[in-house]
Amino acid sequence: MSAGVAVKRPKTMPSEAGDRVDWKKRKAELKEANKQKKEAKLIKQLEKQKRQEATEREKLEQGQNKKGRAYTVSVALPGSVLDNAQSTELRTYLAGQIARACVVFCVDEIVVFDEQGEDVKSVEGEFKGVGKKGHACIQLARILQYLECPQYLRKWFFPKHQDLQYAGLLNPLDSPHHMRIDDESEYREGIVLDRPTKQGKGSLVNCGMRKDVRIDKQLQSGLRVTVQLNQRQNQVCVCVCVCVYYLFKIFLLRKIFVHQPCVCVCPSSSESKVCKGVVVAPHMPRTEGGLYWGYSVRLASCLSAVFTESPYKEGYDLTIGTSERGSNMDQTTLSPFKHLLVVFGGLQGLEASVDTDQNLDVTDPRVLFDLYLNTCPGQGSRTIRTEEAILVSMAGLRPKITAAFSDISNGLLKS
């Protein structure tokens, strides 16, 4: 045989045909193994997600089991502070700054009084321009109420109005009761719906969730209520969502589990079309749950009405007036209280409000308050704007409030 001739490989004998690899079968086995790996990985991810949700739920329950805050903080200011703005847009932005400052420091009530002494006790009426007496109080109160209301309820309570023309551009308060549709919480704000209900069953409430909530009472439609949801029911809804997520992922992998059970414990398939809850007092999230639940807005016709028309039965047991003529706040300590009131002056200070109030026979405003404080001693500007005074004063009073209630954890003050 010559060197240039290639040697051919012998052909496989028929007896050796059984030793050949069945590539079609091998490919199917590999495909099945890959599916099982993806399946195992998905189950592992789902179990990890369940552990994380359980941990977050435990933290949430521990935070809600803390003792709530029994005291309240109120802020009073004249509506004329809006007259310092030169346009409707700036007036709206100024009101938004006041609302943000009050929410940051967990203010429970905002009182808007008229330092001109006019009888303004409702938010009815139209805004007729910058500088008109009385209308500044109405506009400020309306914007404050609009910002405090959860977003999903605003269309029910606030129809189109000239005062709210630019309110949609303001920074959101992002308060704890301003919840998204899938947020979990023990409490929610809602509106009673005008829907017929069966005899012996409560009304339906829209709480900004995917389902309506059936409460324990029959109430008039259109009312804003605070609802305490069933916690066990919320956990069941989470489990259902996890199961749906799991089955959806399996569908994407083109793997149908017919004979394999779900990896989580599912409730019965007959899920209710509505959630259940009970109506509670608006202060329950604060006193029982330890949550900051927004502020209420009150209109007062004059400075004296701020004190005499208090919504609390015993009134305010600690009142503080702010002025550059007051005592140094750094050298002041607070005693425990039930209801604290901090009053801010307008463009001309509290002295102008006292002079125009016909119900007061005093000329020195310091006699009206338990404490008359200068919250920013040694100020570098001739004047401090009211929206700035709220931030400065509440920031200085916060550690003093904490010291007065040493048995209350700092976490509740931050809520």
Coordinates of C-alpha atoms in Angstrom, one line a residue:
M1 CA 0.0 0.0 0.0
S2 CA 1.4 3.4 -1.0
A3 CA 1.8 6.2 1.6
G4 CA -0.4 8.6 -0.3
V5 CA -3.5 6.5 -0.1
A6 CA -5.9 7.3 2.8
V7 CA -7.1 4.4 5.0
K8 CA -10.9 4.1 5.2
R9 CA -12.7 3.5 8.5
P10 CA -14.6 0.2 8.5
K11 CA -18.3 0.5 8.4
T12 CA -20.3 -0.3 11.5
M13 CA -21.6 -3.8 11.4
P14 CA -25.3 -4.4 11.7
S15 CA -24.6 -6.1 15.0
E16 CA -23.2 -2.9 16.4
A17 CA -26.2 -0.8 15.4
G18 CA -27.7 -1.1 18.9
D19 CA -24.7 0.8 20.4
R20 CA -25.6 4.1 18.6
V21 CA -26.8 7.1 20.7
D22 CA -30.5 7.9 20.3
W23 CA -30.0 11.7 20.0
K24 CA -33.8 12.4 19.9
K25 CA -34.2 10.7 23.3
R26 CA -31.1 12.3 24.7
K27 CA -32.3 15.8 23.6
A28 CA -35.7 15.2 25.3
E29 CA -33.9 14.1 28.5
L30 CA -31.7 17.2 28.5
K31 CA -34.8 19.4 27.9
E32 CA -36.6 17.8 30.8
A33 CA -33.5 18.2 33.0
N34 CA -33.4 21.9 32.2
K35 CA -37.1 22.3 33.0
Q36 CA -36.6 20.7 36.3
K37 CA -33.6 23.0 37.1
K38 CA -35.7 26.1 36.2
E39 CA -38.6 24.6 38.2
A40 CA -36.4 24.1 41.3
K41 CA -34.9 27.6 40.9
L42 CA -38.4 29.1 40.7
I43 CA -39.5 27.2 43.8
K44 CA -36.4 28.4 45.6
Q45 CA -37.1 32.0 44.7
L46 CA -40.7 31.7 45.8
E47 CA -39.7 30.3 49.1
K48 CA -37.2 33.1 49.6
Q49 CA -39.9 35.6 48.7
K50 CA -42.2 34.0 51.3
R51 CA -39.6 34.2 54.0
Q52 CA -39.0 37.9 53.2
E53 CA -42.7 38.6 53.3
A54 CA -43.1 36.8 56.6
T55 CA -40.2 38.8 58.1
E56 CA -41.7 42.1 56.9
R57 CA -45.1 41.1 58.3
E58 CA -43.6 40.3 61.6
K59 CA -41.9 43.7 61.7
L60 CA -45.1 45.4 60.8
E61 CA -47.0 43.6 63.5
Q62 CA -44.3 44.4 66.1
G63 CA -44.5 48.1 65.0
Q64 CA -48.2 48.2 65.3
N65 CA -48.2 46.5 68.7
K66 CA -46.4 49.5 70.2
K67 CA -48.3 51.8 72.4
G68 CA -49.8 54.7 70.5
R69 CA -49.4 58.5 71.1
A70 CA -52.0 59.8 73.5
Y71 CA -51.2 63.6 73.2
T72 CA -52.0 65.9 70.3
V73 CA -50.2 68.8 68.8
S74 CA -52.1 71.8 67.2
V75 CA -50.8 74.7 65.2
A76 CA -52.7 78.0 64.7
L77 CA -51.8 80.7 62.1
P78 CA -53.6 83.5 60.4
G79 CA -54.9 83.1 56.9
S80 CA -53.4 86.5 56.0
V81 CA -50.0 84.9 55.5
L82 CA -51.2 84.2 51.9
D83 CA -51.5 87.9 51.3
N84 CA -47.7 88.0 51.3
A85 CA -47.7 86.1 47.9
Q86 CA -48.1 88.0 44.7
S87 CA -50.1 85.5 42.6
T88 CA -52.5 82.6 42.8
E89 CA -49.7 80.1 42.0
L90 CA -47.5 81.5 44.8
R91 CA -50.4 81.4 47.3
T92 CA -51.0 77.8 46.5
Y93 CA -47.3 76.9 46.8
L94 CA -47.1 78.7 50.2
A95 CA -50.1 76.7 51.5
G96 CA -48.3 73.6 50.3
Q97 CA -45.2 74.5 52.3
I98 CA -47.3 75.0 55.4
A99 CA -48.9 71.6 54.9
R100 CA -45.6 69.9 54.4
A101 CA -44.1 71.5 57.5
C102 CA -47.0 70.3 59.7
V103 CA -46.9 66.8 58.4
V104 CA -43.2 66.4 58.9
F105 CA -43.6 67.2 62.6
C106 CA -46.8 65.2 63.0
V107 CA -49.2 68.1 63.7
D108 CA -52.7 66.8 64.4
E109 CA -54.7 70.0 64.0
I110 CA -54.2 73.2 62.0
V111 CA -56.3 76.2 63.0
V112 CA -56.6 79.0 60.5
F113 CA -57.9 82.2 62.2
D114 CA -58.7 85.6 60.7
E115 CA -56.7 88.3 62.4
Q116 CA -59.0 90.9 61.0
G117 CA -61.8 89.6 63.2
E118 CA -64.3 88.7 60.5
D119 CA -66.8 85.9 60.9
V120 CA -65.3 83.2 58.7
K121 CA -66.2 79.7 59.8
S122 CA -66.9 77.8 56.5
V123 CA -65.0 77.1 53.3
E124 CA -67.8 78.2 51.1
G125 CA -67.3 81.0 48.6
E126 CA -65.1 82.0 45.8
F127 CA -61.6 83.5 45.7
K128 CA -61.9 87.1 44.4
G129 CA -58.2 88.0 44.1
V130 CA -55.1 88.6 46.1
G131 CA -55.4 90.8 49.2
K132 CA -59.1 90.4 49.7
K133 CA -60.0 90.2 53.4
G134 CA -61.4 86.8 54.6
H135 CA -60.8 84.9 51.4
A136 CA -57.2 84.1 52.3
C137 CA -58.4 82.0 55.2
I138 CA -60.9 80.2 53.0
Q139 CA -58.4 79.4 50.4
L140 CA -55.7 78.3 52.8
A141 CA -58.1 76.0 54.6
R142 CA -59.4 74.5 51.4
I143 CA -55.9 73.7 50.1
L144 CA -54.8 72.3 53.4
Q145 CA -57.9 70.0 53.4
Y146 CA -57.2 68.9 49.8
L147 CA -53.6 68.0 50.5
E148 CA -54.5 66.0 53.7
C149 CA -57.1 63.9 51.9
P150 CA -55.8 60.6 50.4
Q151 CA -55.5 60.8 46.6
Y152 CA -58.1 58.1 45.9
L153 CA -60.7 60.1 47.8
R154 CA -60.2 63.6 46.4
K155 CA -62.5 63.2 43.5
W156 CA -65.4 62.5 45.9
F157 CA -64.8 65.4 48.3
F158 CA -63.2 68.1 46.2
P159 CA -65.0 69.1 43.0
K160 CA -63.4 71.6 40.6
H161 CA -62.7 74.9 42.4
Q162 CA -60.7 78.1 41.5
D163 CA -58.8 77.8 44.8
L164 CA -57.5 74.4 43.8
Q165 CA -56.5 75.3 40.3
Y166 CA -52.8 74.7 41.0
A167 CA -53.1 72.3 43.9
G168 CA -52.2 69.4 41.7
L169 CA -48.7 70.7 41.2
L170 CA -47.8 70.7 44.9
N171 CA -45.5 68.2 46.4
P172 CA -47.4 65.3 48.0
L173 CA -47.6 65.0 51.7
D174 CA -46.9 61.2 51.5
S175 CA -48.4 60.8 54.9
P176 CA -48.9 57.2 56.3
H177 CA -52.6 57.2 55.4
H178 CA -51.9 58.2 51.8
M179 CA -51.6 54.6 50.6
R180 CA -51.2 52.9 47.3
I181 CA -53.6 50.3 46.0
D182 CA -51.5 47.3 47.1
D183 CA -50.1 48.7 50.4
E184 CA -50.8 46.6 53.5
S185 CA -52.0 48.4 56.6
E186 CA -54.3 47.7 59.5
Y187 CA -56.2 51.0 59.0
R188 CA -57.4 52.8 55.9
E189 CA -59.4 55.9 55.0
G190 CA -62.5 55.4 52.9
I191 CA -65.8 56.7 51.7
V192 CA -69.2 55.0 52.2
L193 CA -70.6 54.0 48.8
D194 CA -74.2 54.5 47.7
R195 CA -74.9 50.9 47.0
P196 CA -77.8 48.7 48.1
T197 CA -76.9 46.2 50.8
K198 CA -78.7 43.1 52.2
Q199 CA -80.6 43.3 55.4
G200 CA -78.4 42.9 58.4
K201 CA -75.2 43.7 56.5
G202 CA -73.1 46.8 56.8
S203 CA -72.3 49.4 54.1
L204 CA -69.7 49.1 51.4
V205 CA -66.7 51.4 51.7
N206 CA -64.2 52.4 49.0
C207 CA -60.8 52.3 50.7
G208 CA -58.6 52.6 47.6
M209 CA -58.1 48.9 47.4
R210 CA -58.8 46.4 44.6
K211 CA -61.9 45.3 46.5
D212 CA -64.5 47.3 48.4
V213 CA -64.7 46.8 52.2
R214 CA -67.9 45.7 54.0
I215 CA -68.0 47.4 57.4
D216 CA -70.0 46.4 60.5
K217 CA -72.4 49.4 60.4
Q218 CA -75.0 50.8 58.0
L219 CA -73.9 54.4 57.4
Q220 CA -75.0 57.3 55.2
S221 CA -73.3 57.3 51.8
G222 CA -70.7 60.0 51.2
L223 CA -69.2 59.9 54.7
R224 CA -65.4 59.7 55.1
V225 CA -64.6 56.9 57.6
T226 CA -61.6 55.3 59.2
V227 CA -61.7 51.5 58.7
Q228 CA -59.8 48.8 60.6
L229 CA -59.2 45.9 58.3
N230 CA -59.1 42.2 59.2
Q231 CA -55.4 41.3 59.5
R232 CA -55.9 37.6 58.9
Q233 CA -57.8 38.5 55.7
N234 CA -54.9 40.5 54.5
Q235 CA -52.5 37.6 54.9
V236 CA -54.8 35.3 52.9
C237 CA -54.8 37.9 50.1
V238 CA -51.0 37.9 50.1
C239 CA -51.0 34.1 49.9
V240 CA -53.4 34.1 46.9
C241 CA -51.2 36.7 45.1
V242 CA -48.1 34.5 45.6
C243 CA -50.0 31.4 44.2
V244 CA -51.1 33.4 41.2
Y245 CA -47.6 34.7 40.7
Y246 CA -46.2 31.1 40.9
L247 CA -48.7 29.6 38.5
F248 CA -48.1 32.5 36.0
K249 CA -44.4 31.9 36.1
I250 CA -45.0 28.2 35.5
F251 CA -47.2 29.0 32.5
L252 CA -44.4 31.1 31.0
L253 CA -42.1 28.1 31.3
R254 CA -44.8 26.1 29.5
K255 CA -45.0 23.7 32.4
I256 CA -48.5 22.8 33.6
F257 CA -48.7 21.4 37.1
V258 CA -51.8 19.3 37.3
H259 CA -50.8 16.7 39.8
Q260 CA -48.3 18.7 41.8
P261 CA -49.6 20.7 44.8
C262 CA -48.9 24.4 45.3
V263 CA -45.8 25.2 47.3
C264 CA -47.7 27.5 49.7
V265 CA -50.8 26.9 51.8
C266 CA -53.7 28.3 49.9
P267 CA -57.1 29.2 51.3
S268 CA -60.3 27.9 50.0
S269 CA -61.0 28.6 46.3
S270 CA -64.3 30.4 47.2
E271 CA -62.7 33.8 47.9
S272 CA -64.9 36.6 48.9
K273 CA -65.6 39.5 46.5
V274 CA -65.2 42.1 49.3
C275 CA -62.9 42.6 52.3
K276 CA -64.2 43.0 55.8
G277 CA -63.5 45.7 58.4
V278 CA -64.9 47.8 61.2
V279 CA -65.4 51.5 61.5
V280 CA -63.2 53.1 64.2
A281 CA -62.7 56.6 65.5
P282 CA -60.3 58.7 63.5
H283 CA -57.8 58.9 66.4
M284 CA -57.5 55.1 66.7
P285 CA -54.5 54.8 64.3
R286 CA -52.7 57.4 66.5
T287 CA -53.7 56.2 69.9
E288 CA -53.7 52.4 69.3
G289 CA -51.5 51.8 66.2
G290 CA -48.8 54.4 66.8
L291 CA -49.3 55.9 63.4
Y292 CA -49.5 59.6 62.3
W293 CA -52.8 59.9 60.6
G294 CA -52.8 63.4 59.1
Y295 CA -54.3 66.6 60.5
S296 CA -57.7 68.2 60.8
V297 CA -58.4 71.8 59.6
R298 CA -60.5 74.3 61.7
L299 CA -61.5 77.8 60.8
A300 CA -61.6 80.4 63.6
S301 CA -63.1 83.9 63.3
C302 CA -60.5 85.6 65.5
L303 CA -57.6 84.8 67.8
S304 CA -59.7 84.3 70.9
A305 CA -61.9 81.7 69.0
V306 CA -58.8 79.6 68.6
F307 CA -58.9 78.9 72.4
T308 CA -62.7 79.0 73.0
E309 CA -63.7 76.7 70.1
S310 CA -61.3 73.9 70.8
P311 CA -62.6 70.5 69.7
Y312 CA -61.2 68.9 72.8
K313 CA -63.5 68.7 75.9
E314 CA -60.9 70.1 78.3
G315 CA -59.4 72.5 75.8
Y316 CA -55.6 73.0 75.3
D317 CA -53.7 72.4 78.6
L318 CA -50.4 73.9 77.2
T319 CA -50.4 76.9 74.9
I320 CA -47.3 78.5 73.3
G321 CA -47.1 81.8 71.5
T322 CA -44.2 82.6 69.2
S323 CA -42.6 86.0 68.8
E324 CA -39.2 87.6 68.5
R325 CA -40.1 89.4 71.8
G326 CA -40.6 86.2 73.7
S327 CA -38.2 84.3 76.0
N328 CA -35.4 82.2 74.7
M329 CA -36.7 78.7 73.8
D330 CA -33.4 77.1 74.5
Q331 CA -33.8 77.7 78.2
T332 CA -37.3 76.3 78.4
T333 CA -38.6 72.9 79.3
L334 CA -42.0 71.4 78.8
S335 CA -44.1 69.5 81.2
P336 CA -46.3 66.5 80.0
F337 CA -49.5 67.6 78.4
K338 CA -52.6 66.2 76.7
H339 CA -53.2 68.9 74.0
L340 CA -50.5 71.3 72.9
L341 CA -51.2 74.5 70.9
V342 CA -48.5 76.5 69.2
V343 CA -49.7 79.9 67.8
F344 CA -47.9 81.8 65.0
G345 CA -48.5 85.4 64.1
G346 CA -49.0 87.0 60.7
L347 CA -47.1 89.7 58.8
Q348 CA -47.3 92.0 61.8
G349 CA -47.0 89.4 64.5
L350 CA -49.4 88.3 67.3
E351 CA -49.6 91.9 68.6
A352 CA -51.7 92.9 65.6
S353 CA -54.1 89.9 66.1
V354 CA -54.6 90.9 69.7
D355 CA -55.3 94.5 68.9
T356 CA -58.0 93.7 66.3
D357 CA -59.8 91.1 68.4
Q358 CA -62.8 92.7 70.1
N359 CA -63.2 89.8 72.5
L360 CA -59.8 90.5 74.2
D361 CA -59.2 93.3 76.7
V362 CA -55.4 92.9 76.8
T363 CA -52.7 94.5 74.8
D364 CA -49.8 92.2 75.6
P365 CA -50.2 88.8 73.9
R366 CA -47.9 87.1 76.3
V367 CA -50.7 87.0 79.0
L368 CA -52.8 84.7 76.7
F369 CA -50.2 81.9 76.6
D370 CA -48.5 79.6 79.1
L371 CA -45.3 80.2 77.3
Y372 CA -44.3 83.1 75.0
L373 CA -41.1 82.0 73.2
N374 CA -38.6 83.3 70.7
T375 CA -37.9 80.1 68.8
C376 CA -35.0 81.6 66.8
P377 CA -33.0 83.9 69.0
G378 CA -30.3 85.9 67.3
Q379 CA -31.9 85.7 63.9
G380 CA -30.0 87.1 61.0
S381 CA -33.1 88.4 59.0
R382 CA -35.3 91.2 60.1
T383 CA -38.4 89.0 59.7
I384 CA -39.0 85.2 59.6
R385 CA -41.8 84.1 57.4
T386 CA -44.6 82.0 58.9
E387 CA -43.8 78.9 56.9
E388 CA -40.2 79.2 58.1
A389 CA -41.3 79.9 61.6
I390 CA -43.3 76.6 61.7
L391 CA -40.2 74.6 60.6
V392 CA -37.9 76.4 63.0
S393 CA -40.3 76.3 66.0
M394 CA -41.4 72.6 65.6
A395 CA -37.8 71.5 65.1
G396 CA -36.8 73.2 68.4
L397 CA -39.9 71.9 70.3
R398 CA -39.6 68.3 69.2
P399 CA -36.7 67.3 71.5
K400 CA -38.5 69.1 74.4
I401 CA -41.7 67.1 73.7
T402 CA -39.6 63.9 73.7
A403 CA -38.1 64.8 77.0
A404 CA -41.5 65.5 78.5
F405 CA -42.7 62.1 77.4
S406 CA -39.6 60.0 78.2
D407 CA -41.7 56.8 78.5
I408 CA -42.7 57.1 74.9
S409 CA -40.3 55.7 72.3
N410 CA -38.8 58.1 69.7
G411 CA -40.1 55.8 67.0
L412 CA -43.7 56.9 67.8
L413 CA -42.8 60.5 67.4
K414 CA -41.4 59.8 63.9
S415 CA -44.5 57.9 62.8

